[in-house]
Amino acid sequence: MAISLVVISFVAGIALGQWFKVLILVPVMSLALGGTIAAGIARADDVWSIAFVAIAVVTGLQIGYLVGIWLRSFIVGARFARASRRLTPTLEAARSPPTDDAELFARELPRDDRISRLKWSRLSEQIFRIDK
């Protein structure tokens, strides 16, 4: 009976760690202690075995709660990483928009025909130069 109570309290602690804050352990531990003591008295166990089972049940709750918090943080971290990968722009979309006509023209050219930004700006100055 003691092992099954400890396993049940461990699983209950994992479930509590998934959904609740740490303050939920206070009422749950008091209910677990009361239930364990009542079950021990009903079975006519001696005081030391009741105390041992009660301590094991409370410890199982607390360790299960820690495992549940760890699982929750792992799941939230995985969801966050997946969402950030979806929202990360690709390399071409992350580029700043072109600022002058030469860059607009150069973006339409095939990759091999592109000239450096400096050369295009000089070329555009010569082409679009307005004589006064």
mmCIF file with all atom_site columns, C-alpha atoms in Angstrom:
data_model
loop_
_atom_site.group_PDB
_atom_site.id
_atom_site.type_symbol
_atom_site.label_atom_id
_atom_site.label_alt_id
_atom_site.label_comp_id
_atom_site.label_asym_id
_atom_site.label_entity_id
_atom_site.label_seq_id
_atom_site.pdbx_PDB_ins_code
_atom_site.Cartn_x
_atom_site.Cartn_y
_atom_site.Cartn_z
_atom_site.occupancy
_atom_site.B_iso_or_equiv
_atom_site.pdbx_formal_charge
_atom_site.auth_seq_id
_atom_site.auth_comp_id
_atom_site.auth_asym_id
_atom_site.auth_atom_id
_atom_site.pdbx_PDB_model_num
ATOM 1   C CA . MET A 1 1   ? 0.000  0.000  0.000   1.00 0.00 ? 1   MET A CA 1
ATOM 2   C CA . ALA A 1 2   ? 2.819  2.396  0.815   1.00 0.00 ? 2   ALA A CA 1
ATOM 3   C CA . ILE A 1 3   ? 4.417  2.149  -2.611  1.00 0.00 ? 3   ILE A CA 1
ATOM 4   C CA . SER A 1 4   ? 1.123  2.696  -4.412  1.00 0.00 ? 4   SER A CA 1
ATOM 5   C CA . LEU A 1 5   ? 0.411  5.787  -2.283  1.00 0.00 ? 5   LEU A CA 1
ATOM 6   C CA . VAL A 1 6   ? 3.847  7.209  -3.039  1.00 0.00 ? 6   VAL A CA 1
ATOM 7   C CA . VAL A 1 7   ? 3.429  6.586  -6.788  1.00 0.00 ? 7   VAL A CA 1
ATOM 8   C CA . ILE A 1 8   ? -0.032 8.170  -6.766  1.00 0.00 ? 8   ILE A CA 1
ATOM 9   C CA . SER A 1 9   ? 1.275  11.194 -4.872  1.00 0.00 ? 9   SER A CA 1
ATOM 10  C CA . PHE A 1 10  ? 4.205  11.499 -7.290  1.00 0.00 ? 10  PHE A CA 1
ATOM 11  C CA . VAL A 1 11  ? 1.883  11.507 -10.322 1.00 0.00 ? 11  VAL A CA 1
ATOM 12  C CA . ALA A 1 12  ? -0.448 13.952 -8.564  1.00 0.00 ? 12  ALA A CA 1
ATOM 13  C CA . GLY A 1 13  ? 2.546  16.212 -7.889  1.00 0.00 ? 13  GLY A CA 1
ATOM 14  C CA . ILE A 1 14  ? 3.470  16.155 -11.588 1.00 0.00 ? 14  ILE A CA 1
ATOM 15  C CA . ALA A 1 15  ? -0.085 17.132 -12.510 1.00 0.00 ? 15  ALA A CA 1
ATOM 16  C CA . LEU A 1 16  ? -0.099 19.937 -9.937  1.00 0.00 ? 16  LEU A CA 1
ATOM 17  C CA . GLY A 1 17  ? 3.255  21.215 -11.209 1.00 0.00 ? 17  GLY A CA 1
ATOM 18  C CA . GLN A 1 18  ? 1.853  21.458 -14.717 1.00 0.00 ? 18  GLN A CA 1
ATOM 19  C CA . TRP A 1 19  ? -1.041 23.767 -13.836 1.00 0.00 ? 19  TRP A CA 1
ATOM 20  C CA . PHE A 1 20  ? -0.654 25.391 -10.418 1.00 0.00 ? 20  PHE A CA 1
ATOM 21  C CA . LYS A 1 21  ? 1.725  27.584 -8.453  1.00 0.00 ? 21  LYS A CA 1
ATOM 22  C CA . VAL A 1 22  ? 3.668  26.331 -5.449  1.00 0.00 ? 22  VAL A CA 1
ATOM 23  C CA . LEU A 1 23  ? 1.022  27.457 -2.941  1.00 0.00 ? 23  LEU A CA 1
ATOM 24  C CA . ILE A 1 24  ? -1.211 24.583 -4.061  1.00 0.00 ? 24  ILE A CA 1
ATOM 25  C CA . LEU A 1 25  ? 1.133  22.220 -2.212  1.00 0.00 ? 25  LEU A CA 1
ATOM 26  C CA . VAL A 1 26  ? 0.041  23.470 1.223   1.00 0.00 ? 26  VAL A CA 1
ATOM 27  C CA . PRO A 1 27  ? -3.602 22.296 1.066   1.00 0.00 ? 27  PRO A CA 1
ATOM 28  C CA . VAL A 1 28  ? -2.739 19.205 -0.974  1.00 0.00 ? 28  VAL A CA 1
ATOM 29  C CA . MET A 1 29  ? -0.043 18.114 1.500   1.00 0.00 ? 29  MET A CA 1
ATOM 30  C CA . SER A 1 30  ? -2.411 18.624 4.426   1.00 0.00 ? 30  SER A CA 1
ATOM 31  C CA . LEU A 1 31  ? -5.076 16.527 2.680   1.00 0.00 ? 31  LEU A CA 1
ATOM 32  C CA . ALA A 1 32  ? -2.500 13.847 1.834   1.00 0.00 ? 32  ALA A CA 1
ATOM 33  C CA . LEU A 1 33  ? -1.243 13.761 5.423   1.00 0.00 ? 33  LEU A CA 1
ATOM 34  C CA . GLY A 1 34  ? -4.788 13.499 6.764   1.00 0.00 ? 34  GLY A CA 1
ATOM 35  C CA . GLY A 1 35  ? -5.690 10.768 4.291   1.00 0.00 ? 35  GLY A CA 1
ATOM 36  C CA . THR A 1 36  ? -2.518 8.802  4.964   1.00 0.00 ? 36  THR A CA 1
ATOM 37  C CA . ILE A 1 37  ? -2.959 8.979  8.742   1.00 0.00 ? 37  ILE A CA 1
ATOM 38  C CA . ALA A 1 38  ? -6.627 8.008  8.436   1.00 0.00 ? 38  ALA A CA 1
ATOM 39  C CA . ALA A 1 39  ? -5.752 5.047  6.188   1.00 0.00 ? 39  ALA A CA 1
ATOM 40  C CA . GLY A 1 40  ? -3.016 3.949  8.591   1.00 0.00 ? 40  GLY A CA 1
ATOM 41  C CA . ILE A 1 41  ? -5.358 4.109  11.582  1.00 0.00 ? 41  ILE A CA 1
ATOM 42  C CA . ALA A 1 42  ? -8.051 2.214  9.667   1.00 0.00 ? 42  ALA A CA 1
ATOM 43  C CA . ARG A 1 43  ? -5.554 -0.538 8.877   1.00 0.00 ? 43  ARG A CA 1
ATOM 44  C CA . ALA A 1 44  ? -4.367 -0.570 12.506  1.00 0.00 ? 44  ALA A CA 1
ATOM 45  C CA . ASP A 1 45  ? -0.731 0.085  11.543  1.00 0.00 ? 45  ASP A CA 1
ATOM 46  C CA . ASP A 1 46  ? 1.773  1.123  14.184  1.00 0.00 ? 46  ASP A CA 1
ATOM 47  C CA . VAL A 1 47  ? 2.755  4.771  14.598  1.00 0.00 ? 47  VAL A CA 1
ATOM 48  C CA . TRP A 1 48  ? 6.175  4.463  12.931  1.00 0.00 ? 48  TRP A CA 1
ATOM 49  C CA . SER A 1 49  ? 4.860  2.906  9.730   1.00 0.00 ? 49  SER A CA 1
ATOM 50  C CA . ILE A 1 50  ? 2.118  5.572  9.527   1.00 0.00 ? 50  ILE A CA 1
ATOM 51  C CA . ALA A 1 51  ? 4.748  8.283  9.976   1.00 0.00 ? 51  ALA A CA 1
ATOM 52  C CA . PHE A 1 52  ? 7.030  6.700  7.361   1.00 0.00 ? 52  PHE A CA 1
ATOM 53  C CA . VAL A 1 53  ? 4.227  6.423  4.786   1.00 0.00 ? 53  VAL A CA 1
ATOM 54  C CA . ALA A 1 54  ? 3.065  10.001 5.509   1.00 0.00 ? 54  ALA A CA 1
ATOM 55  C CA . ILE A 1 55  ? 6.583  11.379 5.014   1.00 0.00 ? 55  ILE A CA 1
ATOM 56  C CA . ALA A 1 56  ? 7.023  9.330  1.823   1.00 0.00 ? 56  ALA A CA 1
ATOM 57  C CA . VAL A 1 57  ? 3.691  10.575 0.420   1.00 0.00 ? 57  VAL A CA 1
ATOM 58  C CA . VAL A 1 58  ? 4.503  14.236 1.147   1.00 0.00 ? 58  VAL A CA 1
ATOM 59  C CA . THR A 1 59  ? 7.988  13.820 -0.331  1.00 0.00 ? 59  THR A CA 1
ATOM 60  C CA . GLY A 1 60  ? 6.513  12.146 -3.426  1.00 0.00 ? 60  GLY A CA 1
ATOM 61  C CA . LEU A 1 61  ? 4.154  15.116 -3.860  1.00 0.00 ? 61  LEU A CA 1
ATOM 62  C CA . GLN A 1 62  ? 6.984  17.613 -3.631  1.00 0.00 ? 62  GLN A CA 1
ATOM 63  C CA . ILE A 1 63  ? 9.337  15.755 -5.954  1.00 0.00 ? 63  ILE A CA 1
ATOM 64  C CA . GLY A 1 64  ? 6.496  15.219 -8.428  1.00 0.00 ? 64  GLY A CA 1
ATOM 65  C CA . TYR A 1 65  ? 5.714  18.932 -8.293  1.00 0.00 ? 65  TYR A CA 1
ATOM 66  C CA . LEU A 1 66  ? 9.338  19.751 -9.160  1.00 0.00 ? 66  LEU A CA 1
ATOM 67  C CA . VAL A 1 67  ? 9.265  17.304 -12.070 1.00 0.00 ? 67  VAL A CA 1
ATOM 68  C CA . GLY A 1 68  ? 5.988  18.868 -13.256 1.00 0.00 ? 68  GLY A CA 1
ATOM 69  C CA . ILE A 1 69  ? 7.501  22.366 -13.172 1.00 0.00 ? 69  ILE A CA 1
ATOM 70  C CA . TRP A 1 70  ? 10.504 21.120 -15.128 1.00 0.00 ? 70  TRP A CA 1
ATOM 71  C CA . LEU A 1 71  ? 8.249  19.505 -17.736 1.00 0.00 ? 71  LEU A CA 1
ATOM 72  C CA . ARG A 1 72  ? 6.171  22.666 -18.019 1.00 0.00 ? 72  ARG A CA 1
ATOM 73  C CA . SER A 1 73  ? 9.266  24.812 -18.579 1.00 0.00 ? 73  SER A CA 1
ATOM 74  C CA . PHE A 1 74  ? 10.547 22.346 -21.179 1.00 0.00 ? 74  PHE A CA 1
ATOM 75  C CA . ILE A 1 75  ? 7.221  22.362 -23.047 1.00 0.00 ? 75  ILE A CA 1
ATOM 76  C CA . VAL A 1 76  ? 6.934  26.164 -22.940 1.00 0.00 ? 76  VAL A CA 1
ATOM 77  C CA . GLY A 1 77  ? 10.530 26.523 -24.148 1.00 0.00 ? 77  GLY A CA 1
ATOM 78  C CA . ALA A 1 78  ? 9.882  24.170 -27.062 1.00 0.00 ? 78  ALA A CA 1
ATOM 79  C CA . ARG A 1 79  ? 6.725  26.085 -28.020 1.00 0.00 ? 79  ARG A CA 1
ATOM 80  C CA . PHE A 1 80  ? 8.600  29.383 -27.832 1.00 0.00 ? 80  PHE A CA 1
ATOM 81  C CA . ALA A 1 81  ? 11.425 28.090 -30.013 1.00 0.00 ? 81  ALA A CA 1
ATOM 82  C CA . ARG A 1 82  ? 8.965  26.791 -32.598 1.00 0.00 ? 82  ARG A CA 1
ATOM 83  C CA . ALA A 1 83  ? 7.060  30.087 -32.635 1.00 0.00 ? 83  ALA A CA 1
ATOM 84  C CA . SER A 1 84  ? 10.235 32.148 -32.954 1.00 0.00 ? 84  SER A CA 1
ATOM 85  C CA . ARG A 1 85  ? 11.382 30.020 -35.894 1.00 0.00 ? 85  ARG A CA 1
ATOM 86  C CA . ARG A 1 86  ? 8.077  30.686 -37.628 1.00 0.00 ? 86  ARG A CA 1
ATOM 87  C CA . LEU A 1 87  ? 8.331  34.419 -37.018 1.00 0.00 ? 87  LEU A CA 1
ATOM 88  C CA . THR A 1 88  ? 11.985 34.802 -38.020 1.00 0.00 ? 88  THR A CA 1
ATOM 89  C CA . PRO A 1 89  ? 12.128 36.451 -41.439 1.00 0.00 ? 89  PRO A CA 1
ATOM 90  C CA . THR A 1 90  ? 14.132 34.928 -44.216 1.00 0.00 ? 90  THR A CA 1
ATOM 91  C CA . LEU A 1 91  ? 17.358 36.550 -45.377 1.00 0.00 ? 91  LEU A CA 1
ATOM 92  C CA . GLU A 1 92  ? 15.796 38.322 -48.349 1.00 0.00 ? 92  GLU A CA 1
ATOM 93  C CA . ALA A 1 93  ? 12.828 39.584 -46.314 1.00 0.00 ? 93  ALA A CA 1
ATOM 94  C CA . ALA A 1 94  ? 15.142 40.843 -43.557 1.00 0.00 ? 94  ALA A CA 1
ATOM 95  C CA . ARG A 1 95  ? 17.014 43.162 -45.899 1.00 0.00 ? 95  ARG A CA 1
ATOM 96  C CA . SER A 1 96  ? 16.254 46.834 -45.672 1.00 0.00 ? 96  SER A CA 1
ATOM 97  C CA . PRO A 1 97  ? 14.297 48.257 -48.602 1.00 0.00 ? 97  PRO A CA 1
ATOM 98  C CA . PRO A 1 98  ? 16.319 49.845 -51.407 1.00 0.00 ? 98  PRO A CA 1
ATOM 99  C CA . THR A 1 99  ? 16.995 53.543 -51.009 1.00 0.00 ? 99  THR A CA 1
ATOM 100 C CA . ASP A 1 100 ? 17.856 54.705 -54.489 1.00 0.00 ? 100 ASP A CA 1
ATOM 101 C CA . ASP A 1 101 ? 16.986 53.942 -58.100 1.00 0.00 ? 101 ASP A CA 1
ATOM 102 C CA . ALA A 1 102 ? 20.225 52.109 -58.739 1.00 0.00 ? 102 ALA A CA 1
ATOM 103 C CA . GLU A 1 103 ? 19.478 49.549 -56.043 1.00 0.00 ? 103 GLU A CA 1
ATOM 104 C CA . LEU A 1 104 ? 15.985 49.034 -57.384 1.00 0.00 ? 104 LEU A CA 1
ATOM 105 C CA . PHE A 1 105 ? 17.420 48.376 -60.813 1.00 0.00 ? 105 PHE A CA 1
ATOM 106 C CA . ALA A 1 106 ? 20.177 46.130 -59.451 1.00 0.00 ? 106 ALA A CA 1
ATOM 107 C CA . ARG A 1 107 ? 17.713 43.999 -57.531 1.00 0.00 ? 107 ARG A CA 1
ATOM 108 C CA . GLU A 1 108 ? 15.998 43.035 -60.795 1.00 0.00 ? 108 GLU A CA 1
ATOM 109 C CA . LEU A 1 109 ? 19.256 41.908 -62.432 1.00 0.00 ? 109 LEU A CA 1
ATOM 110 C CA . PRO A 1 110 ? 20.458 38.327 -62.205 1.00 0.00 ? 110 PRO A CA 1
ATOM 111 C CA . ARG A 1 111 ? 22.971 37.665 -59.425 1.00 0.00 ? 111 ARG A CA 1
ATOM 112 C CA . ASP A 1 112 ? 25.989 37.562 -61.790 1.00 0.00 ? 112 ASP A CA 1
ATOM 113 C CA . ASP A 1 113 ? 25.212 40.944 -63.362 1.00 0.00 ? 113 ASP A CA 1
ATOM 114 C CA . ARG A 1 114 ? 25.049 42.889 -60.150 1.00 0.00 ? 114 ARG A CA 1
ATOM 115 C CA . ILE A 1 115 ? 27.559 45.635 -59.615 1.00 0.00 ? 115 ILE A CA 1
ATOM 116 C CA . SER A 1 116 ? 28.590 46.869 -56.226 1.00 0.00 ? 116 SER A CA 1
ATOM 117 C CA . ARG A 1 117 ? 26.456 49.483 -54.510 1.00 0.00 ? 117 ARG A CA 1
ATOM 118 C CA . LEU A 1 118 ? 29.169 52.134 -54.791 1.00 0.00 ? 118 LEU A CA 1
ATOM 119 C CA . LYS A 1 119 ? 29.509 51.694 -58.566 1.00 0.00 ? 119 LYS A CA 1
ATOM 120 C CA . TRP A 1 120 ? 25.728 51.858 -59.044 1.00 0.00 ? 120 TRP A CA 1
ATOM 121 C CA . SER A 1 121 ? 25.457 55.041 -57.038 1.00 0.00 ? 121 SER A CA 1
ATOM 122 C CA . ARG A 1 122 ? 28.191 56.660 -59.158 1.00 0.00 ? 122 ARG A CA 1
ATOM 123 C CA . LEU A 1 123 ? 26.554 55.429 -62.344 1.00 0.00 ? 123 LEU A CA 1
ATOM 124 C CA . SER A 1 124 ? 23.150 56.704 -61.276 1.00 0.00 ? 124 SER A CA 1
ATOM 125 C CA . GLU A 1 125 ? 24.654 60.110 -60.479 1.00 0.00 ? 125 GLU A CA 1
ATOM 126 C CA . GLN A 1 126 ? 26.068 60.320 -63.992 1.00 0.00 ? 126 GLN A CA 1
ATOM 127 C CA . ILE A 1 127 ? 22.888 59.092 -65.684 1.00 0.00 ? 127 ILE A CA 1
ATOM 128 C CA . PHE A 1 128 ? 20.414 61.212 -63.730 1.00 0.00 ? 128 PHE A CA 1
ATOM 129 C CA . ARG A 1 129 ? 22.578 64.294 -63.489 1.00 0.00 ? 129 ARG A CA 1
ATOM 130 C CA . ILE A 1 130 ? 20.570 67.390 -64.233 1.00 0.00 ? 130 ILE A CA 1
ATOM 131 C CA . ASP A 1 131 ? 22.426 70.146 -66.017 1.00 0.00 ? 131 ASP A CA 1
ATOM 132 C CA . LYS A 1 132 ? 21.805 73.541 -64.535 1.00 0.00 ? 132 LYS A CA 1
#
